[in-house]
Amino acid sequence: MALPSTNLALAHEALERLTRNRGLERPDYRALGNAVRADPGRRWPGERYWFQHQKDIEAAGYMLRPRYHEDRRFSWTRWKLPRSWFEDWQRITAPRVVDATRIVDGKQVFLKRLDDGCTPEEIEITTLFSSEQYRQHPKNHCIPVVETKRLEHLSQTLLVLPRMRPYDNPRFRTFGEVVAFAKQIIEGIELMHELHIAHRDCTGQNIVFDPSGMYPNSFHPVKMNRSKNFHWFAKSYTRTQRPPRYYLIDFGLSRCYDPALEAPLDHPVRGGDKSAPEFRNFPNCPDHNPFQTDIYYIGNVLREDFIQKYHGFKWLEPLVADMCHEDPNMRPPIGVVSGALTSWKLRSRLVGRKDCFILGPFRWIRHVYHTTGYILTRTPAVPMLRDVMQSHEYVTPKEE
């Protein structure tokens, strides 16, 4: 069966961009297409690395899903059913990150591969916030590192990270849940800035949360609404019932600056959000203060994912307008932002601007049911964390 032309074109475009950035030769598209079609698992280019090095990763103490095993006989080849119904058809979406299970204790993790020389400060900054000095810091919202694994023969390092979920999956239900999210992420950026570290890519795609409380039986790493074994829907609680801890991830663009510089200037580097006013003439824009751009990124997350998506966030608009000011020098420091968040009608239901009006009454009934329970049990409107690090009491095996 031929591959969908759209997906193959996207794969070609991504590979061309990657090779262009690294100064490599243009890929052979015909050979690439033939190689993918010859693979019975229909593994996309971003997956082939994990398939090819599955044995190396197993030797390092981690087991990938059966989809990436060399001798795998794929389930859909035995049944005349859509391939998307089967667990071993589910593909990863980020080529450098894959889900895995630690063999020694069954812990579910993510593996992120880092090539030597590509992001020299990422390992240093990521592990800094997992050190004894900062691991229990109440403002630390940088993803903890379980361990690092060195693959010398590949000139690569594997960052082993806890299994997380995107911060907005599932959707927020109340204003209090949004306030709790905003407070935590702003605290995380505040600690980074206190240590003179700018994230430089703190956009929505680089914010996740610890799902261990909301999803006690875990979930599938790709189809996150399904159970771990892909047979049922995943059992879950709300953010108000089981308050999650939010984390910043992906420090590939992050930098640590000289504490003596009150307002350091750096050459602009664009991450996932390319809408910052200081980047409009990229790459010919002047050097900028990366800490001010961090303020913009967080403000833009609040603007695009909440103010523009839901009704009732008028109270948040003045603060977000200041954070996203056209003049970077007019944006408030992160410490001012942290103290400016206020709460209002926190138990009210979030109503999306594009929500289907037919489903509205059903969501309202569900909301009243949950809210009544919260009031009777005196559950706070703004979900409060019970423990600093919650479930990440990993017992890290010693390196051999």
Short mmCIF file of C-alpha atoms in Angstrom, two decimals:
data_model
loop_
_atom_site.label_atom_id
_atom_site.label_comp_id
_atom_site.label_asym_id
_atom_site.label_seq_id
_atom_site.Cartn_x
_atom_site.Cartn_y
_atom_site.Cartn_z
CA MET A 1 0.00 0.00 0.00
CA ALA A 2 1.43 3.39 -0.97
CA LEU A 3 2.12 6.00 1.66
CA PRO A 4 -0.12 9.07 1.84
CA SER A 5 1.51 11.64 -0.40
CA THR A 6 0.90 14.47 2.09
CA ASN A 7 2.71 12.71 4.93
CA LEU A 8 5.60 11.74 2.70
CA ALA A 9 5.91 15.32 1.47
CA LEU A 10 6.02 16.58 5.07
CA ALA A 11 8.73 14.04 5.87
CA HIS A 12 10.74 15.18 2.84
CA GLU A 13 10.36 18.81 3.85
CA ALA A 14 11.51 18.11 7.41
CA LEU A 15 14.54 16.14 6.24
CA GLU A 16 15.50 18.83 3.77
CA ARG A 17 15.29 21.47 6.49
CA LEU A 18 17.41 19.34 8.82
CA THR A 19 20.11 18.69 6.23
CA ARG A 20 20.15 22.31 5.16
CA ASN A 21 20.66 23.46 8.76
CA ARG A 22 23.52 21.00 9.26
CA GLY A 23 25.16 21.65 5.91
CA LEU A 24 24.61 18.11 4.64
CA GLU A 25 23.87 16.98 1.13
CA ARG A 26 20.32 17.01 -0.21
CA PRO A 27 18.61 13.68 0.64
CA ASP A 28 17.68 11.18 -2.07
CA TYR A 29 13.88 11.38 -1.92
CA ARG A 30 13.32 8.39 -4.18
CA ALA A 31 15.58 6.17 -2.06
CA LEU A 32 13.90 7.49 1.09
CA GLY A 33 10.43 6.68 -0.21
CA ASN A 34 11.47 3.19 -1.30
CA ALA A 35 13.08 2.48 2.08
CA VAL A 36 9.97 3.53 4.00
CA ARG A 37 7.65 1.51 1.74
CA ALA A 38 9.86 -1.54 2.10
CA ASP A 39 9.44 -1.44 5.87
CA PRO A 40 6.44 -3.58 6.85
CA GLY A 41 5.88 -1.39 9.89
CA ARG A 42 5.61 1.73 7.74
CA ARG A 43 8.02 3.48 10.07
CA TRP A 44 8.50 7.12 9.19
CA PRO A 45 12.00 8.64 8.86
CA GLY A 46 11.87 10.06 12.39
CA GLU A 47 11.29 6.60 13.83
CA ARG A 48 13.97 4.72 11.99
CA TYR A 49 16.74 5.79 14.36
CA TRP A 50 14.97 4.13 17.30
CA PHE A 51 14.26 1.01 15.25
CA GLN A 52 17.89 0.73 14.14
CA HIS A 53 19.30 1.26 17.65
CA GLN A 54 16.72 -0.64 19.68
CA LYS A 55 19.35 -3.17 20.81
CA ASP A 56 21.68 -0.39 22.00
CA ILE A 57 18.88 1.16 24.03
CA GLU A 58 17.93 -2.21 25.52
CA ALA A 59 21.56 -2.72 26.53
CA ALA A 60 21.39 0.67 28.27
CA GLY A 61 18.50 -0.62 30.40
CA TYR A 62 15.42 0.58 28.54
CA MET A 63 12.84 -1.25 26.44
CA LEU A 64 11.06 0.41 23.54
CA ARG A 65 7.53 -0.53 22.48
CA PRO A 66 7.18 -3.64 20.26
CA ARG A 67 6.75 -1.38 17.21
CA TYR A 68 10.50 -0.74 17.23
CA HIS A 69 11.62 -4.34 17.64
CA GLU A 70 13.43 -5.85 14.68
CA ASP A 71 11.57 -9.17 14.75
CA ARG A 72 8.12 -7.66 15.28
CA ARG A 73 5.22 -9.25 13.41
CA PHE A 74 2.72 -6.43 13.12
CA SER A 75 -0.80 -7.03 14.38
CA TRP A 76 -2.67 -5.50 11.47
CA THR A 77 -1.15 -7.96 9.01
CA ARG A 78 -3.28 -10.72 10.59
CA TRP A 79 -6.61 -8.87 10.60
CA LYS A 80 -8.59 -7.01 7.95
CA LEU A 81 -9.11 -4.01 10.19
CA PRO A 82 -7.87 -0.39 10.08
CA ARG A 83 -4.24 -0.22 11.18
CA SER A 84 -4.97 2.70 13.49
CA TRP A 85 -6.90 0.30 15.73
CA PHE A 86 -3.72 -1.51 16.72
CA GLU A 87 -1.21 -0.46 19.35
CA ASP A 88 1.86 -1.24 17.27
CA TRP A 89 0.71 1.18 14.55
CA GLN A 90 0.91 4.19 16.87
CA ARG A 91 3.82 6.39 15.80
CA ILE A 92 5.81 8.96 17.74
CA THR A 93 5.50 12.59 16.62
CA ALA A 94 8.88 13.98 17.75
CA PRO A 95 11.85 12.26 16.06
CA ARG A 96 14.26 12.90 18.94
CA VAL A 97 11.96 11.69 21.71
CA VAL A 98 10.54 8.20 22.23
CA ASP A 99 8.62 6.49 25.00
CA ALA A 100 10.26 3.60 26.83
CA THR A 101 10.09 1.43 29.94
CA ARG A 102 12.97 1.05 32.38
CA ILE A 103 13.71 -2.66 32.54
CA VAL A 104 14.88 -2.77 36.17
CA ASP A 105 11.62 -1.48 37.70
CA GLY A 106 9.08 -0.91 34.90
CA LYS A 107 9.08 2.88 35.20
CA GLN A 108 7.60 4.61 32.15
CA VAL A 109 9.88 7.30 30.77
CA PHE A 110 10.75 9.32 27.70
CA LEU A 111 14.17 9.11 26.05
CA LYS A 112 15.57 12.18 24.33
CA ARG A 113 18.68 11.78 22.18
CA LEU A 114 21.22 14.57 22.02
CA ASP A 115 24.03 14.61 19.47
CA ASP A 116 27.42 15.82 20.68
CA GLY A 117 27.96 19.48 19.88
CA CYS A 118 24.40 20.29 18.79
CA THR A 119 23.04 21.72 22.05
CA PRO A 120 26.06 21.91 24.37
CA GLU A 121 24.29 23.61 27.28
CA GLU A 122 21.09 21.54 27.27
CA ILE A 123 22.41 18.69 29.41
CA GLU A 124 24.14 21.06 31.82
CA ILE A 125 21.05 23.24 32.35
CA THR A 126 18.59 20.35 32.48
CA THR A 127 20.60 18.43 35.07
CA LEU A 128 21.23 21.60 37.11
CA PHE A 129 17.58 21.77 38.14
CA SER A 130 17.63 18.07 39.05
CA SER A 131 20.58 18.53 41.39
CA GLU A 132 20.19 18.26 45.17
CA GLN A 133 20.47 22.03 45.45
CA TYR A 134 17.39 22.79 43.35
CA ARG A 135 15.42 19.54 43.09
CA GLN A 136 13.20 20.36 46.11
CA HIS A 137 13.02 24.11 45.46
CA PRO A 138 9.34 25.17 45.60
CA LYS A 139 9.73 27.33 42.48
CA ASN A 140 11.48 24.66 40.45
CA HIS A 141 9.26 23.74 37.51
CA CYS A 142 11.97 22.43 35.19
CA ILE A 143 11.49 18.79 34.25
CA PRO A 144 13.47 16.44 36.51
CA VAL A 145 16.04 14.15 34.92
CA VAL A 146 15.85 10.49 35.89
CA GLU A 147 19.37 9.83 34.60
CA THR A 148 21.60 10.26 31.56
CA LYS A 149 22.93 7.43 29.42
CA ARG A 150 26.03 7.85 27.28
CA LEU A 151 26.21 6.07 23.90
CA GLU A 152 29.88 6.49 23.08
CA HIS A 153 29.85 4.59 19.79
CA LEU A 154 27.09 6.90 18.51
CA SER A 155 28.56 10.11 20.00
CA GLN A 156 25.22 10.72 21.66
CA THR A 157 23.68 11.12 25.09
CA LEU A 158 20.23 9.90 26.10
CA LEU A 159 18.33 12.09 28.54
CA VAL A 160 15.94 9.91 30.53
CA LEU A 161 12.88 11.96 31.52
CA PRO A 162 9.66 11.11 33.39
CA ARG A 163 6.55 10.32 31.31
CA MET A 164 4.58 13.56 30.92
CA ARG A 165 1.51 14.93 29.10
CA PRO A 166 1.04 18.21 27.17
CA TYR A 167 -0.13 20.87 29.60
CA ASP A 168 -3.50 21.37 27.87
CA ASN A 169 -4.42 17.69 27.44
CA PRO A 170 -7.06 17.18 28.77
CA ARG A 171 -8.64 20.60 28.49
CA PHE A 172 -8.95 22.91 31.49
CA ARG A 173 -12.37 23.00 33.15
CA THR A 174 -12.32 25.96 35.56
CA PHE A 175 -10.69 29.34 35.94
CA GLY A 176 -9.02 28.13 39.13
CA GLU A 177 -7.22 25.41 37.17
CA VAL A 178 -5.91 28.04 34.74
CA VAL A 179 -4.70 30.26 37.60
CA ALA A 180 -2.85 27.31 39.17
CA PHE A 181 -1.19 26.56 35.82
CA ALA A 182 -0.16 30.18 35.23
CA LYS A 183 1.24 30.57 38.74
CA GLN A 184 3.39 27.46 38.46
CA ILE A 185 4.86 28.27 35.06
CA ILE A 186 5.58 31.87 36.01
CA GLU A 187 7.28 30.59 39.17
CA GLY A 188 9.42 28.28 37.06
CA ILE A 189 10.55 31.10 34.77
CA GLU A 190 11.13 33.30 37.83
CA LEU A 191 13.58 30.76 39.30
CA MET A 192 15.40 30.42 35.98
CA HIS A 193 15.76 34.20 35.69
CA GLU A 194 16.98 34.42 39.30
CA LEU A 195 19.76 32.05 38.26
CA HIS A 196 20.44 34.21 35.16
CA ILE A 197 19.17 31.48 32.80
CA ALA A 198 16.87 32.39 29.92
CA HIS A 199 14.73 29.60 28.50
CA ARG A 200 14.34 31.28 25.06
CA ASP A 201 11.66 28.79 23.93
CA CYS A 202 9.09 28.66 26.75
CA THR A 203 6.13 28.23 24.41
CA GLY A 204 3.07 26.03 24.83
CA GLN A 205 4.69 23.05 23.16
CA ASN A 206 7.43 23.08 25.80
CA ILE A 207 5.12 22.97 28.82
CA VAL A 208 3.94 19.65 30.24
CA PHE A 209 2.49 18.28 33.46
CA ASP A 210 3.04 15.27 35.69
CA PRO A 211 0.06 12.95 35.02
CA SER A 212 0.70 10.42 37.80
CA GLY A 213 -2.08 11.82 40.00
CA MET A 214 -4.69 12.46 37.33
CA TYR A 215 -3.95 9.18 35.53
CA PRO A 216 -3.12 6.66 38.30
CA ASN A 217 -3.18 3.71 35.89
CA SER A 218 -1.16 5.58 33.27
CA PHE A 219 -2.11 5.91 29.59
CA HIS A 220 -0.81 5.21 26.11
CA PRO A 221 2.12 7.51 25.21
CA VAL A 222 0.78 8.33 21.72
CA LYS A 223 -3.02 7.98 21.95
CA MET A 224 -3.24 9.58 25.35
CA ASN A 225 -6.97 9.02 25.82
CA ARG A 226 -6.40 5.27 25.69
CA SER A 227 -5.19 2.97 28.44
CA LYS A 228 -1.59 1.81 28.63
CA ASN A 229 -2.39 -1.48 26.90
CA PHE A 230 -4.52 0.34 24.28
CA HIS A 231 -7.60 -1.76 25.09
CA TRP A 232 -9.75 0.78 26.98
CA PHE A 233 -10.07 4.47 27.64
CA ALA A 234 -7.66 5.79 30.26
CA LYS A 235 -9.14 6.39 33.72
CA SER A 236 -8.62 9.99 34.81
CA TYR A 237 -9.43 12.62 37.42
CA THR A 238 -9.80 16.38 37.00
CA ARG A 239 -7.04 18.90 37.75
CA THR A 240 -9.07 20.11 40.74
CA GLN A 241 -9.39 16.59 42.18
CA ARG A 242 -5.73 15.69 41.66
CA PRO A 243 -3.70 18.92 41.23
CA PRO A 244 -0.83 18.33 38.79
CA ARG A 245 2.59 19.91 38.74
CA TYR A 246 3.54 21.70 35.53
CA TYR A 247 7.02 21.64 34.05
CA LEU A 248 9.11 23.47 31.48
CA ILE A 249 10.99 21.22 29.06
CA ASP A 250 13.43 21.43 26.14
CA PHE A 251 16.39 23.59 27.13
CA GLY A 252 18.13 23.26 23.77
CA LEU A 253 18.06 27.04 23.20
CA SER A 254 18.52 28.03 26.85
CA ARG A 255 21.56 30.02 27.94
CA CYS A 256 23.14 31.06 31.21
CA TYR A 257 24.37 34.66 31.31
CA ASP A 258 26.91 36.56 33.37
CA PRO A 259 25.28 37.67 36.66
CA ALA A 260 27.19 40.94 36.39
CA LEU A 261 25.11 41.91 33.34
CA GLU A 262 21.82 43.42 34.44
CA ALA A 263 20.34 43.33 30.93
CA PRO A 264 22.37 40.94 28.72
CA LEU A 265 22.03 41.15 24.96
CA ASP A 266 22.16 38.12 22.72
CA HIS A 267 21.67 37.34 19.06
CA PRO A 268 18.02 36.43 18.43
CA VAL A 269 17.18 32.74 18.15
CA ARG A 270 13.62 31.85 17.24
CA GLY A 271 11.94 28.86 18.85
CA GLY A 272 8.41 27.57 18.45
CA ASP A 273 6.78 31.02 18.79
CA LYS A 274 7.96 33.30 16.01
CA SER A 275 5.54 36.15 16.71
CA ALA A 276 7.70 38.19 19.13
CA PRO A 277 7.95 41.83 17.91
CA GLU A 278 11.75 41.83 18.32
CA PHE A 279 12.00 39.02 15.73
CA ARG A 280 10.04 40.67 12.91
CA ASN A 281 13.12 41.35 10.81
CA PHE A 282 14.76 38.00 11.60
CA PRO A 283 17.59 37.21 10.96
CA ASN A 284 18.58 40.85 10.50
CA CYS A 285 17.17 42.06 13.80
CA PRO A 286 19.45 43.58 16.48
CA ASP A 287 20.58 41.79 19.60
CA HIS A 288 17.91 41.63 22.29
CA ASN A 289 17.39 40.85 25.97
CA PRO A 290 16.34 37.16 26.08
CA PHE A 291 14.71 37.54 29.49
CA GLN A 292 12.22 40.02 28.05
CA THR A 293 11.41 37.58 25.25
CA ASP A 294 10.66 34.88 27.83
CA ILE A 295 8.06 37.24 29.33
CA TYR A 296 6.49 37.62 25.88
CA TYR A 297 6.37 33.87 25.28
CA ILE A 298 4.51 33.14 28.53
CA GLY A 299 2.14 36.06 27.94
CA ASN A 300 1.42 34.81 24.44
CA VAL A 301 0.62 31.31 25.78
CA LEU A 302 -1.97 32.87 28.09
CA ARG A 303 -3.32 35.05 25.28
CA GLU A 304 -3.61 32.43 22.54
CA ASP A 305 -4.56 29.38 24.61
CA PHE A 306 -6.94 31.00 27.08
CA ILE A 307 -8.00 34.60 26.37
CA GLN A 308 -8.62 33.98 22.67
CA LYS A 309 -10.00 30.47 23.18
CA TYR A 310 -12.38 30.92 26.15
CA HIS A 311 -14.86 33.49 27.41
CA GLY A 312 -14.43 35.32 30.71
CA PHE A 313 -10.72 36.21 30.81
CA LYS A 314 -11.16 40.01 30.70
CA TRP A 315 -9.49 40.23 34.11
CA LEU A 316 -6.31 38.68 32.68
CA GLU A 317 -6.06 40.87 29.57
CA PRO A 318 -4.25 43.90 31.15
CA LEU A 319 -1.47 41.72 32.55
CA VAL A 320 -1.05 39.80 29.29
CA ALA A 321 -1.05 43.05 27.31
CA ASP A 322 1.88 44.27 29.42
CA MET A 323 3.73 40.96 29.01
CA CYS A 324 3.30 41.10 25.22
CA HIS A 325 4.10 44.81 24.85
CA GLU A 326 5.52 45.83 21.48
CA ASP A 327 8.48 47.47 23.23
CA PRO A 328 10.43 44.76 25.09
CA ASN A 329 11.70 47.36 27.58
CA MET A 330 8.11 48.05 28.68
CA ARG A 331 7.42 44.45 29.68
CA PRO A 332 7.35 43.82 33.45
CA PRO A 333 10.07 41.68 35.05
CA ILE A 334 9.04 38.14 35.88
CA GLY A 335 8.94 38.96 39.61
CA VAL A 336 6.30 41.63 38.98
CA VAL A 337 4.29 39.23 36.82
CA SER A 338 4.40 36.58 39.55
CA GLY A 339 2.80 38.96 42.08
CA ALA A 340 0.21 40.35 39.68
CA LEU A 341 -1.95 37.25 39.17
CA THR A 342 -5.35 37.63 40.77
CA SER A 343 -8.20 35.14 41.06
CA TRP A 344 -11.86 35.75 40.20
CA LYS A 345 -14.91 33.47 39.84
CA LEU A 346 -12.47 30.59 40.10
CA ARG A 347 -15.01 27.77 40.18
CA SER A 348 -16.82 28.98 37.05
CA ARG A 349 -16.77 26.67 34.04
CA LEU A 350 -14.54 27.53 31.10
CA VAL A 351 -16.65 28.02 27.97
CA GLY A 352 -14.74 27.77 24.72
CA ARG A 353 -15.47 30.35 22.04
CA LYS A 354 -15.84 27.53 19.50
CA ASP A 355 -17.62 25.02 21.75
CA CYS A 356 -20.54 23.17 20.21
CA PHE A 357 -23.75 24.66 21.67
CA ILE A 358 -25.40 21.23 21.63
CA LEU A 359 -22.83 19.86 24.10
CA GLY A 360 -23.05 22.94 26.34
CA PRO A 361 -25.90 21.70 28.61
CA PHE A 362 -24.19 18.33 29.12
CA ARG A 363 -20.89 20.01 30.08
CA TRP A 364 -22.79 22.35 32.41
CA ILE A 365 -24.46 19.41 34.19
CA ARG A 366 -21.11 17.66 34.57
CA HIS A 367 -19.57 20.88 35.87
CA VAL A 368 -22.33 21.36 38.49
CA TYR A 369 -21.88 17.77 39.63
CA HIS A 370 -18.12 18.15 40.09
CA THR A 371 -18.37 21.64 41.64
CA THR A 372 -20.91 20.49 44.22
CA GLY A 373 -18.50 17.74 45.27
CA TYR A 374 -15.60 20.21 45.49
CA ILE A 375 -17.61 22.56 47.73
CA LEU A 376 -18.82 19.76 50.03
CA THR A 377 -15.29 18.38 50.40
CA ARG A 378 -13.79 21.90 50.71
CA THR A 379 -11.51 21.34 47.73
CA PRO A 380 -9.69 24.62 46.93
CA ALA A 381 -10.84 26.47 43.79
CA VAL A 382 -7.19 26.93 42.85
CA PRO A 383 -5.70 23.41 42.87
CA MET A 384 -2.82 23.33 45.33
CA LEU A 385 0.12 20.96 45.11
CA ARG A 386 0.46 18.56 48.03
CA ASP A 387 4.13 17.71 47.47
CA VAL A 388 6.91 19.54 45.73
CA MET A 389 8.06 16.73 43.48
CA GLN A 390 4.97 14.49 43.84
CA SER A 391 5.67 11.11 42.27
CA HIS A 392 9.22 11.49 40.97
CA GLU A 393 10.97 9.48 43.65
CA TYR A 394 13.01 7.57 41.13
CA VAL A 395 15.66 5.14 42.29
CA THR A 396 18.32 5.75 39.71
CA PRO A 397 20.55 2.76 38.97
CA LYS A 398 24.23 3.46 39.28
CA GLU A 399 26.21 3.73 36.09
CA GLU A 400 28.39 0.75 35.42
#
